[in-house]
Amino acid sequence: MQQQVQRFRFLGLLVAFLMWGFGHAQQNMNTANSYKKRVLETTEVDFLSSYYSQDGDNAAVTGGRGTEELTDVTGTIIISIPLSDDDVLIIDAGVSAYTSASSSNVDPFDGNERADSFVASSGASRSDVWTNLSGTYTHSTDDRNTMYSGNLSVSSEYDYFSFGFGGAFTKLFNEKNTEVSINANIFLDTWTPIYPTELRPFASGANGLDNGFFSNKTITGNTDYSPTFENFEDETRNSYSVGLGFSQILGKNLQGSLALDFVKQDGLLSTPFQRVYFADVADSFIQEFQLADAIEQLPDSRFKVAGGGRLNWYINESVVLRSYYRYYYDDWGINSHTASVEVPIKLSDKFTVYPSYRYYQQTAADYFFGYEEALSTNTFYTSDYDLSKYSANQFGMGVSYTDIFTKMHIWKLGLKSIDLKFYKYDRDTSFSSSIVTAGFKFVMD
């Protein structure tokens, strides 16, 4: 109950912030100076949607061995409102609904099929909905060389709630050829921990086999099932980030930028429903499903550093080369390299295509163990392959349509652009995914 009250307080604060923005917009639109060029001429509305699917054989929910099949459908609306000549309010609201074979096996016994880590359970745990609402207020000075912004956000799903706030400062120099920026954000998150169903009877050292859950189930293999399990005491996760940016126009056709980001996380960084199987513990099964020896245990702090750069070369009026590189490090032992290239090709005044390629590779976290590789004597362990050593390739293709005159209208909205993208992603493990996205930008008449 206390967590729900806290969530409503956070949501009320964000709604009040957005209502103030709307009221301020009406006031300033009536008093704006007609001779000053506005930061944003008129209200813009973006409708975004995506369809994502993935598959693989290394699900963290089932200890690094099991189906990773998942589908997700997302819808987002972003409204950018000019409050005055100098001020803009951006409201971002999104909903994401997914169905996951992996998460369905948090409780593999709540469906009609026999329990198996490679088969999705048909129970309630196989789907969830994530919602998000955020607001960003931006102010630019008269000379447009300085910009300040602040933001608030809330997001929620069945077992997780997040409240965030932050701000940014941007300064332009050298006749706007040089830009420096700094941003900072804080996210205060709360878990409602959901544990693997077979472990719950063993909480607080109880003899779980006497629990009613096991009364109508037959354990095979090691029948003396005795997992390592305690509920997490800390159910919060706090994240603090600071980002530095530098951008420079290097020539008539060349622009470069650098970015450096720092992130500190504290609290519950383990995922409560991700199982681990030990190499030195005999296997226990119900039906075809292997019972957990423990749940993921990770340190309660993590420090991340990422530095990267972009270089954009405007080859001619039809072709641009966009390149990017980033190096990442954290104190869990992961080092990674990301490199990508995108080549927008302008086919006409209205149509542009942009093929892209991205390469990624990382080392494994110090606490990563594959299926039945960890030992019960280890302090920290996870079988989440997102923390394993791997490399990945992503190929993409996009097409955009732009009409600066907004000839096509829907009600009072003029269609300014349409963007369609497709990306195919493959790791050198068994994991692969694909995503299709669509974006429609409208301007208010």
GROMACS .gro file of C-alpha atoms in nm:
model
  445
    1MET     CA    1   0.000   0.000   0.000
    2GLN     CA    2   0.281   0.241   0.086
    3GLN     CA    3   0.446   0.177  -0.253
    4GLN     CA    4   0.116   0.247  -0.432
    5VAL     CA    5   0.072   0.575  -0.243
    6GLN     CA    6   0.427   0.673  -0.336
    7ARG     CA    7   0.363   0.592  -0.703
    8PHE     CA    8   0.049   0.809  -0.709
    9ARG     CA    9   0.242   1.096  -0.552
   10PHE     CA   10   0.509   1.075  -0.823
   11LEU     CA   11   0.244   1.054  -1.095
   12GLY     CA   12   0.057   1.350  -0.946
   13LEU     CA   13   0.377   1.556  -0.952
   14LEU     CA   14   0.433   1.477  -1.320
   15VAL     CA   15   0.071   1.552  -1.413
   16ALA     CA   16   0.090   1.885  -1.229
   17PHE     CA   17   0.407   1.966  -1.422
   18LEU     CA   18   0.240   1.890  -1.754
   19MET     CA   19  -0.074   2.086  -1.664
   20TRP     CA   20   0.141   2.386  -1.578
   21GLY     CA   21   0.306   2.352  -1.918
   22PHE     CA   22  -0.028   2.356  -2.100
   23GLY     CA   23  -0.145   2.661  -1.906
   24HIS     CA   24   0.184   2.838  -1.964
   25ALA     CA   25   0.157   2.756  -2.334
   26GLN     CA   26  -0.179   2.926  -2.366
   27GLN     CA   27  -0.056   3.235  -2.184
   28ASN     CA   28   0.264   3.275  -2.382
   29MET     CA   29   0.112   3.200  -2.722
   30ASN     CA   30  -0.105   3.508  -2.680
   31THR     CA   31   0.183   3.736  -2.579
   32ALA     CA   32   0.463   3.611  -2.805
   33ASN     CA   33   0.669   3.870  -2.994
   34SER     CA   34   0.597   3.832  -3.364
   35TYR     CA   35   0.941   3.952  -3.473
   36LYS     CA   36   1.144   3.687  -3.290
   37LYS     CA   37   1.206   3.354  -3.463
   38ARG     CA   38   1.054   3.084  -3.248
   39VAL     CA   39   1.248   2.776  -3.139
   40LEU     CA   40   0.951   2.568  -3.254
   41GLU     CA   41   0.705   2.732  -3.493
   42THR     CA   42   0.402   2.515  -3.422
   43THR     CA   43   0.295   2.208  -3.229
   44GLU     CA   44   0.437   1.882  -3.364
   45VAL     CA   45   0.294   1.536  -3.300
   46ASP     CA   46   0.489   1.213  -3.355
   47PHE     CA   47   0.322   0.872  -3.363
   48LEU     CA   48   0.570   0.587  -3.327
   49SER     CA   49   0.512   0.214  -3.331
   50SER     CA   50   0.725  -0.099  -3.349
   51TYR     CA   51   0.701  -0.474  -3.366
   52TYR     CA   52   0.990  -0.670  -3.213
   53SER     CA   53   1.056  -1.043  -3.206
   54GLN     CA   54   1.344  -1.252  -3.073
   55ASP     CA   55   1.443  -1.613  -3.022
   56GLY     CA   56   1.730  -1.810  -2.872
   57ASP     CA   57   1.819  -2.102  -2.644
   58ASN     CA   58   1.986  -1.933  -2.346
   59ALA     CA   59   1.704  -1.787  -2.136
   60ALA     CA   60   1.821  -1.635  -1.807
   61VAL     CA   61   1.483  -1.719  -1.648
   62THR     CA   62   1.571  -2.087  -1.684
   63GLY     CA   63   1.939  -2.066  -1.591
   64GLY     CA   64   2.095  -2.007  -1.933
   65ARG     CA   65   1.922  -2.297  -2.105
   66GLY     CA   66   1.572  -2.259  -2.252
   67THR     CA   67   1.363  -2.067  -2.498
   68GLU     CA   68   1.413  -1.689  -2.533
   69GLU     CA   69   1.117  -1.642  -2.765
   70LEU     CA   70   0.949  -1.303  -2.718
   71THR     CA   71   0.730  -1.062  -2.914
   72ASP     CA   72   0.666  -0.700  -2.826
   73VAL     CA   73   0.437  -0.434  -2.972
   74THR     CA   74   0.496  -0.070  -2.880
   75GLY     CA   75   0.302   0.249  -2.938
   76THR     CA   76   0.426   0.597  -2.850
   77ILE     CA   77   0.297   0.951  -2.894
   78ILE     CA   78   0.528   1.251  -2.859
   79ILE     CA   79   0.381   1.602  -2.852
   80SER     CA   80   0.613   1.902  -2.884
   81ILE     CA   81   0.440   2.225  -2.781
   82PRO     CA   82   0.585   2.576  -2.825
   83LEU     CA   83   0.509   2.757  -2.498
   84SER     CA   84   0.657   3.083  -2.625
   85ASP     CA   85   0.925   3.201  -2.866
   86ASP     CA   86   1.190   3.050  -2.638
   87ASP     CA   87   1.022   2.761  -2.456
   88VAL     CA   88   0.912   2.414  -2.561
   89LEU     CA   89   0.731   2.141  -2.368
   90ILE     CA   90   0.765   1.782  -2.490
   91ILE     CA   91   0.524   1.516  -2.364
   92ASP     CA   92   0.610   1.152  -2.431
   93ALA     CA   93   0.364   0.872  -2.353
   94GLY     CA   94   0.417   0.509  -2.448
   95VAL     CA   95   0.277   0.160  -2.398
   96SER     CA   96   0.459  -0.166  -2.465
   97ALA     CA   97   0.285  -0.504  -2.454
   98TYR     CA   98   0.488  -0.822  -2.478
   99THR     CA   99   0.439  -1.196  -2.473
  100SER     CA  100   0.742  -1.393  -2.355
  101ALA     CA  101   0.800  -1.766  -2.357
  102SER     CA  102   1.095  -1.704  -2.127
  103SER     CA  103   0.915  -1.504  -1.858
  104SER     CA  104   0.622  -1.747  -1.876
  105ASN     CA  105   0.855  -1.998  -1.713
  106VAL     CA  106   0.882  -1.797  -1.394
  107ASP     CA  107   0.598  -2.035  -1.314
  108PRO     CA  108   0.626  -2.322  -1.565
  109PHE     CA  109   0.351  -2.519  -1.388
  110ASP     CA  110   0.062  -2.275  -1.430
  111GLY     CA  111  -0.029  -2.381  -1.784
  112ASN     CA  112  -0.188  -2.682  -1.949
  113GLU     CA  113   0.130  -2.824  -2.107
  114ARG     CA  114   0.398  -3.031  -1.936
  115ALA     CA  115   0.662  -2.805  -1.782
  116ASP     CA  116   0.972  -2.769  -2.002
  117SER     CA  117   1.228  -2.487  -2.022
  118PHE     CA  118   1.207  -2.496  -2.403
  119VAL     CA  119   0.827  -2.468  -2.405
  120ALA     CA  120   0.631  -2.158  -2.307
  121SER     CA  121   0.386  -2.194  -2.023
  122SER     CA  122   0.037  -2.072  -2.110
  123GLY     CA  123  -0.014  -1.917  -1.767
  124ALA     CA  124  -0.055  -1.552  -1.667
  125SER     CA  125   0.318  -1.483  -1.631
  126ARG     CA  126   0.380  -1.503  -2.005
  127SER     CA  127   0.267  -1.144  -2.081
  128ASP     CA  128   0.296  -0.796  -1.934
  129VAL     CA  129   0.241  -0.431  -2.020
  130TRP     CA  130   0.493  -0.150  -1.968
  131THR     CA  131   0.371   0.212  -1.958
  132ASN     CA  132   0.569   0.535  -1.958
  133LEU     CA  133   0.491   0.906  -1.926
  134SER     CA  134   0.752   1.180  -1.936
  135GLY     CA  135   0.771   1.555  -1.978
  136THR     CA  136   1.065   1.774  -2.083
  137TYR     CA  137   1.072   2.153  -2.060
  138THR     CA  138   1.335   2.340  -2.267
  139HIS     CA  139   1.427   2.710  -2.261
  140SER     CA  140   1.655   2.883  -2.516
  141THR     CA  141   1.807   3.226  -2.475
  142ASP     CA  142   1.734   3.507  -2.722
  143ASP     CA  143   2.055   3.450  -2.917
  144ARG     CA  144   1.985   3.073  -2.929
  145ASN     CA  145   2.337   3.004  -2.800
  146THR     CA  146   2.228   2.866  -2.462
  147MET     CA  147   1.964   2.606  -2.380
  148TYR     CA  148   1.839   2.470  -2.048
  149SER     CA  149   1.608   2.173  -2.000
  150GLY     CA  150   1.449   1.972  -1.721
  151ASN     CA  151   1.256   1.646  -1.728
  152LEU     CA  152   1.034   1.421  -1.519
  153SER     CA  153   0.929   1.064  -1.597
  154VAL     CA  154   0.739   0.769  -1.454
  155SER     CA  155   0.719   0.415  -1.588
  156SER     CA  156   0.563   0.099  -1.457
  157GLU     CA  157   0.509  -0.269  -1.524
  158TYR     CA  158   0.382  -0.558  -1.316
  159ASP     CA  159   0.692  -0.600  -1.097
  160TYR     CA  160   0.878  -0.271  -1.146
  161PHE     CA  161   0.818   0.102  -1.098
  162SER     CA  162   1.053   0.385  -1.193
  163PHE     CA  163   1.053   0.760  -1.124
  164GLY     CA  164   1.313   0.980  -1.291
  165PHE     CA  165   1.413   1.341  -1.315
  166GLY     CA  166   1.705   1.535  -1.461
  167GLY     CA  167   1.828   1.833  -1.653
  168ALA     CA  168   2.065   1.945  -1.927
  169PHE     CA  169   2.263   2.252  -2.029
  170THR     CA  170   2.387   2.326  -2.383
  171LYS     CA  171   2.612   2.612  -2.499
  172LEU     CA  172   2.702   2.710  -2.857
  173PHE     CA  173   3.019   2.903  -2.946
  174ASN     CA  174   3.214   3.011  -3.249
  175GLU     CA  175   2.912   3.129  -3.452
  176LYS     CA  176   2.731   2.807  -3.358
  177ASN     CA  177   3.009   2.590  -3.503
  178THR     CA  178   3.099   2.453  -3.159
  179GLU     CA  179   2.861   2.299  -2.906
  180VAL     CA  180   2.923   2.171  -2.552
  181SER     CA  181   2.662   2.010  -2.329
  182ILE     CA  182   2.617   1.843  -1.993
  183ASN     CA  183   2.321   1.641  -1.868
  184ALA     CA  184   2.239   1.463  -1.544
  185ASN     CA  185   1.960   1.220  -1.458
  186ILE     CA  186   1.844   1.026  -1.154
  187PHE     CA  187   1.614   0.723  -1.159
  188LEU     CA  188   1.461   0.589  -0.839
  189ASP     CA  189   1.321   0.242  -0.901
  190THR     CA  190   1.131  -0.008  -0.690
  191TRP     CA  191   1.096  -0.381  -0.746
  192THR     CA  192   0.800  -0.594  -0.647
  193PRO     CA  193   1.011  -0.912  -0.651
  194ILE     CA  194   0.870  -1.217  -0.825
  195TYR     CA  195   1.068  -1.536  -0.758
  196PRO     CA  196   1.072  -1.871  -0.941
  197THR     CA  197   0.766  -2.057  -0.823
  198GLU     CA  198   0.951  -2.367  -0.691
  199LEU     CA  199   1.173  -2.152  -0.467
  200ARG     CA  200   0.899  -1.959  -0.289
  201PRO     CA  201   0.819  -2.236  -0.036
  202PHE     CA  202   1.182  -2.226   0.082
  203ALA     CA  203   1.182  -1.858   0.182
  204SER     CA  204   1.332  -1.776   0.525
  205GLY     CA  205   1.484  -2.124   0.557
  206ALA     CA  206   1.152  -2.309   0.551
  207ASN     CA  207   1.136  -2.677   0.459
  208GLY     CA  208   0.971  -2.616   0.126
  209LEU     CA  209   0.905  -2.981   0.045
  210ASP     CA  210   0.636  -2.978   0.317
  211ASN     CA  211   0.459  -2.699   0.130
  212GLY     CA  212   0.137  -2.772  -0.056
  213PHE     CA  213   0.301  -2.674  -0.384
  214PHE     CA  214   0.492  -3.003  -0.392
  215SER     CA  215   0.211  -3.220  -0.256
  216ASN     CA  216   0.072  -3.313  -0.597
  217LYS     CA  217   0.401  -3.307  -0.788
  218THR     CA  218   0.663  -3.578  -0.831
  219ILE     CA  219   1.032  -3.482  -0.810
  220THR     CA  220   1.267  -3.694  -1.019
  221GLY     CA  221   1.646  -3.700  -1.031
  222ASN     CA  222   1.767  -3.567  -0.696
  223THR     CA  223   1.455  -3.611  -0.483
  224ASP     CA  224   1.619  -3.439  -0.184
  225TYR     CA  225   1.561  -3.098  -0.338
  226SER     CA  226   1.715  -2.827  -0.115
  227PRO     CA  227   1.785  -2.500  -0.300
  228THR     CA  228   1.974  -2.193  -0.179
  229PHE     CA  229   1.715  -1.917  -0.144
  230GLU     CA  230   1.636  -1.605   0.055
  231ASN     CA  231   1.415  -1.312  -0.034
  232PHE     CA  232   1.599  -0.993  -0.124
  233GLU     CA  233   1.584  -0.740   0.159
  234ASP     CA  234   1.654  -0.434  -0.056
  235GLU     CA  235   1.385  -0.385  -0.322
  236THR     CA  236   1.510  -0.052  -0.459
  237ARG     CA  237   1.745   0.040  -0.741
  238ASN     CA  238   1.885   0.392  -0.783
  239SER     CA  239   2.070   0.507  -1.095
  240TYR     CA  240   2.269   0.830  -1.132
  241SER     CA  241   2.410   0.943  -1.466
  242VAL     CA  242   2.613   1.234  -1.598
  243GLY     CA  243   2.686   1.292  -1.966
  244LEU     CA  244   2.927   1.531  -2.137
  245GLY     CA  245   2.906   1.622  -2.504
  246PHE     CA  246   3.116   1.816  -2.754
  247SER     CA  247   3.029   1.882  -3.118
  248GLN     CA  248   3.233   2.067  -3.380
  249ILE     CA  249   3.180   2.159  -3.744
  250LEU     CA  250   3.518   2.065  -3.889
  251GLY     CA  251   3.461   2.187  -4.241
  252LYS     CA  252   3.202   2.259  -4.504
  253ASN     CA  253   3.113   1.889  -4.535
  254LEU     CA  254   3.241   1.741  -4.208
  255GLN     CA  255   3.102   1.740  -3.856
  256GLY     CA  256   3.230   1.551  -3.552
  257SER     CA  257   3.113   1.496  -3.196
  258LEU     CA  258   3.238   1.332  -2.876
  259ALA     CA  259   3.043   1.200  -2.578
  260LEU     CA  260   3.144   1.074  -2.234
  261ASP     CA  261   2.892   0.915  -1.996
  262PHE     CA  262   2.915   0.801  -1.635
  263VAL     CA  263   2.651   0.587  -1.461
  264LYS     CA  264   2.642   0.472  -1.096
  265GLN     CA  265   2.383   0.218  -0.982
  266ASP     CA  266   2.304   0.103  -0.630
  267GLY     CA  267   2.052  -0.137  -0.480
  268LEU     CA  268   1.890  -0.451  -0.619
  269LEU     CA  269   2.078  -0.512  -0.942
  270SER     CA  270   1.991  -0.881  -0.957
  271THR     CA  271   1.677  -0.990  -1.139
  272PRO     CA  272   1.473  -1.187  -0.883
  273PHE     CA  273   1.318  -1.441  -1.124
  274GLN     CA  274   1.638  -1.548  -1.305
  275ARG     CA  275   1.747  -1.898  -1.206
  276VAL     CA  276   2.098  -2.041  -1.165
  277TYR     CA  277   2.200  -2.410  -1.177
  278PHE     CA  278   2.514  -2.524  -0.991
  279ALA     CA  279   2.769  -2.771  -1.125
  280ASP     CA  280   2.818  -2.927  -0.780
  281VAL     CA  281   2.449  -2.989  -0.702
  282ALA     CA  282   2.255  -3.287  -0.838
  283ASP     CA  283   1.969  -3.199  -1.073
  284SER     CA  284   1.605  -3.214  -0.961
  285PHE     CA  285   1.308  -3.214  -1.202
  286ILE     CA  286   0.933  -3.190  -1.208
  287GLN     CA  287   0.814  -3.326  -1.541
  288GLU     CA  288   1.078  -3.202  -1.791
  289PHE     CA  289   1.155  -2.883  -1.600
  290GLN     CA  290   1.476  -2.854  -1.399
  291LEU     CA  291   1.419  -2.696  -1.058
  292ALA     CA  292   1.635  -2.396  -0.965
  293ASP     CA  293   1.936  -2.435  -0.737
  294ALA     CA  294   1.936  -2.058  -0.666
  295ILE     CA  295   1.850  -1.722  -0.815
  296GLU     CA  296   2.087  -1.473  -0.971
  297GLN     CA  297   2.312  -1.297  -0.718
  298LEU     CA  298   2.497  -0.982  -0.829
  299PRO     CA  299   2.674  -0.702  -0.640
  300ASP     CA  300   2.457  -0.418  -0.512
  301SER     CA  301   2.660  -0.151  -0.694
  302ARG     CA  302   2.784  -0.097  -1.048
  303PHE     CA  303   2.985   0.181  -1.211
  304LYS     CA  304   2.977   0.229  -1.589
  305VAL     CA  305   3.180   0.451  -1.821
  306ALA     CA  306   3.119   0.495  -2.194
  307GLY     CA  307   3.303   0.718  -2.438
  308GLY     CA  308   3.240   0.756  -2.808
  309GLY     CA  309   3.240   0.974  -3.112
  310ARG     CA  310   3.052   1.044  -3.433
  311LEU     CA  311   3.184   1.166  -3.767
  312ASN     CA  312   2.939   1.277  -4.036
  313TRP     CA  313   3.066   1.341  -4.387
  314TYR     CA  314   2.833   1.515  -4.633
  315ILE     CA  315   2.969   1.368  -4.954
  316ASN     CA  316   2.726   1.559  -5.175
  317GLU     CA  317   2.366   1.674  -5.166
  318SER     CA  318   2.247   1.318  -5.217
  319VAL     CA  319   2.477   1.105  -4.996
  320VAL     CA  320   2.587   1.136  -4.632
  321LEU     CA  321   2.819   0.902  -4.443
  322ARG     CA  322   2.746   0.874  -4.069
  323SER     CA  323   2.995   0.680  -3.859
  324TYR     CA  324   2.999   0.604  -3.487
  325TYR     CA  325   3.226   0.434  -3.233
  326ARG     CA  326   3.185   0.374  -2.859
  327TYR     CA  327   3.398   0.208  -2.592
  328TYR     CA  328   3.231   0.088  -2.272
  329TYR     CA  329   3.371  -0.028  -1.938
  330ASP     CA  330   3.219  -0.126  -1.604
  331ASP     CA  331   3.349  -0.259  -1.274
  332TRP     CA  332   3.175  -0.593  -1.325
  333GLY     CA  333   3.443  -0.680  -1.579
  334ILE     CA  334   3.263  -0.599  -1.906
  335ASN     CA  335   3.449  -0.415  -2.180
  336SER     CA  336   3.277  -0.356  -2.511
  337HIS     CA  337   3.327  -0.196  -2.851
  338THR     CA  338   3.051  -0.065  -3.077
  339ALA     CA  339   3.103   0.055  -3.433
  340SER     CA  340   2.835   0.151  -3.682
  341VAL     CA  341   2.788   0.320  -4.016
  342GLU     CA  342   2.479   0.459  -4.186
  343VAL     CA  343   2.458   0.597  -4.540
  344PRO     CA  344   2.148   0.807  -4.610
  345ILE     CA  345   2.092   0.831  -4.986
  346LYS     CA  346   1.853   1.098  -5.109
  347LEU     CA  347   1.656   0.960  -5.402
  348SER     CA  348   1.443   1.272  -5.453
  349ASP     CA  349   1.323   1.579  -5.270
  350LYS     CA  350   1.086   1.362  -5.070
  351PHE     CA  351   1.239   1.014  -5.046
  352THR     CA  352   1.557   0.899  -4.869
  353VAL     CA  353   1.683   0.547  -4.802
  354TYR     CA  354   1.944   0.470  -4.539
  355PRO     CA  355   2.114   0.131  -4.514
  356SER     CA  356   2.311   0.073  -4.194
  357TYR     CA  357   2.543  -0.175  -4.023
  358ARG     CA  358   2.642  -0.210  -3.657
  359TYR     CA  359   2.904  -0.434  -3.498
  360TYR     CA  360   2.926  -0.505  -3.125
  361GLN     CA  361   3.150  -0.719  -2.908
  362GLN     CA  362   3.195  -0.751  -2.532
  363THR     CA  363   3.382  -0.950  -2.270
  364ALA     CA  364   3.197  -1.148  -2.005
  365ALA     CA  365   3.114  -1.013  -1.661
  366ASP     CA  366   3.321  -1.155  -1.377
  367TYR     CA  367   3.007  -1.317  -1.238
  368PHE     CA  368   2.877  -1.483  -1.553
  369PHE     CA  369   2.850  -1.863  -1.565
  370GLY     CA  370   2.680  -2.069  -1.831
  371TYR     CA  371   2.432  -2.344  -1.758
  372GLU     CA  372   2.560  -2.558  -1.465
  373GLU     CA  373   2.898  -2.380  -1.457
  374ALA     CA  374   2.863  -2.187  -1.129
  375LEU     CA  375   2.948  -2.346  -0.796
  376SER     CA  376   2.736  -2.326  -0.484
  377THR     CA  377   3.040  -2.177  -0.305
  378ASN     CA  378   3.049  -1.872  -0.536
  379THR     CA  379   2.931  -1.544  -0.382
  380PHE     CA  380   2.798  -1.392  -0.705
  381TYR     CA  381   2.663  -1.570  -1.012
  382THR     CA  382   2.436  -1.519  -1.310
  383SER     CA  383   2.350  -1.714  -1.624
  384ASP     CA  384   2.215  -1.411  -1.809
  385TYR     CA  385   2.377  -1.423  -2.153
  386ASP     CA  386   2.345  -1.044  -2.182
  387LEU     CA  387   2.644  -1.049  -1.944
  388SER     CA  388   2.834  -1.318  -2.135
  389LYS     CA  389   3.114  -1.283  -2.388
  390TYR     CA  390   2.972  -1.241  -2.737
  391SER     CA  391   2.983  -1.047  -3.061
  392ALA     CA  392   2.687  -0.933  -3.270
  393ASN     CA  393   2.602  -0.794  -3.612
  394GLN     CA  394   2.305  -0.578  -3.699
  395PHE     CA  395   2.193  -0.490  -4.050
  396GLY     CA  396   1.931  -0.227  -4.113
  397MET     CA  397   1.740  -0.054  -4.388
  398GLY     CA  398   1.519   0.251  -4.363
  399VAL     CA  399   1.317   0.472  -4.591
  400SER     CA  400   1.176   0.816  -4.518
  401TYR     CA  401   0.923   1.039  -4.687
  402THR     CA  402   0.933   1.414  -4.617
  403ASP     CA  403   0.689   1.684  -4.723
  404ILE     CA  404   0.785   2.022  -4.581
  405PHE     CA  405   0.464   2.171  -4.721
  406THR     CA  406   0.246   1.915  -4.536
  407LYS     CA  407   0.000   1.874  -4.824
  408MET     CA  408  -0.164   1.567  -4.671
  409HIS     CA  409  -0.391   1.638  -4.371
  410ILE     CA  410  -0.569   1.438  -4.104
  411TRP     CA  411  -0.810   1.666  -3.917
  412LYS     CA  412  -0.596   1.967  -3.814
  413LEU     CA  413  -0.268   1.778  -3.850
  414GLY     CA  414  -0.048   1.812  -4.157
  415LEU     CA  415   0.173   1.513  -4.239
  416LYS     CA  416   0.537   1.623  -4.239
  417SER     CA  417   0.725   1.293  -4.263
  418ILE     CA  418   0.703   0.913  -4.253
  419ASP     CA  419   0.991   0.689  -4.143
  420LEU     CA  420   0.999   0.311  -4.181
  421LYS     CA  421   1.291   0.099  -4.056
  422PHE     CA  422   1.385  -0.267  -4.033
  423TYR     CA  423   1.676  -0.412  -3.833
  424LYS     CA  424   1.805  -0.772  -3.815
  425TYR     CA  425   2.031  -0.859  -3.521
  426ASP     CA  426   2.236  -1.177  -3.466
  427ARG     CA  427   2.472  -1.279  -3.186
  428ASP     CA  428   2.732  -1.550  -3.214
  429THR     CA  429   2.536  -1.732  -2.943
  430SER     CA  430   2.193  -1.868  -3.036
  431PHE     CA  431   2.020  -1.531  -2.998
  432SER     CA  432   1.865  -1.338  -3.286
  433SER     CA  433   1.603  -1.065  -3.319
  434SER     CA  434   1.432  -0.836  -3.566
  435ILE     CA  435   1.239  -0.513  -3.531
  436VAL     CA  436   1.017  -0.309  -3.761
  437THR     CA  437   0.948   0.053  -3.667
  438ALA     CA  438   0.721   0.318  -3.813
  439GLY     CA  439   0.712   0.688  -3.734
  440PHE     CA  440   0.468   0.958  -3.849
  441LYS     CA  441   0.536   1.327  -3.781
  442PHE     CA  442   0.251   1.579  -3.800
  443VAL     CA  443   0.242   1.954  -3.748
  444MET     CA  444  -0.056   2.141  -3.614
  445ASP     CA  445  -0.219   2.386  -3.856
   0.00000   0.00000   0.00000
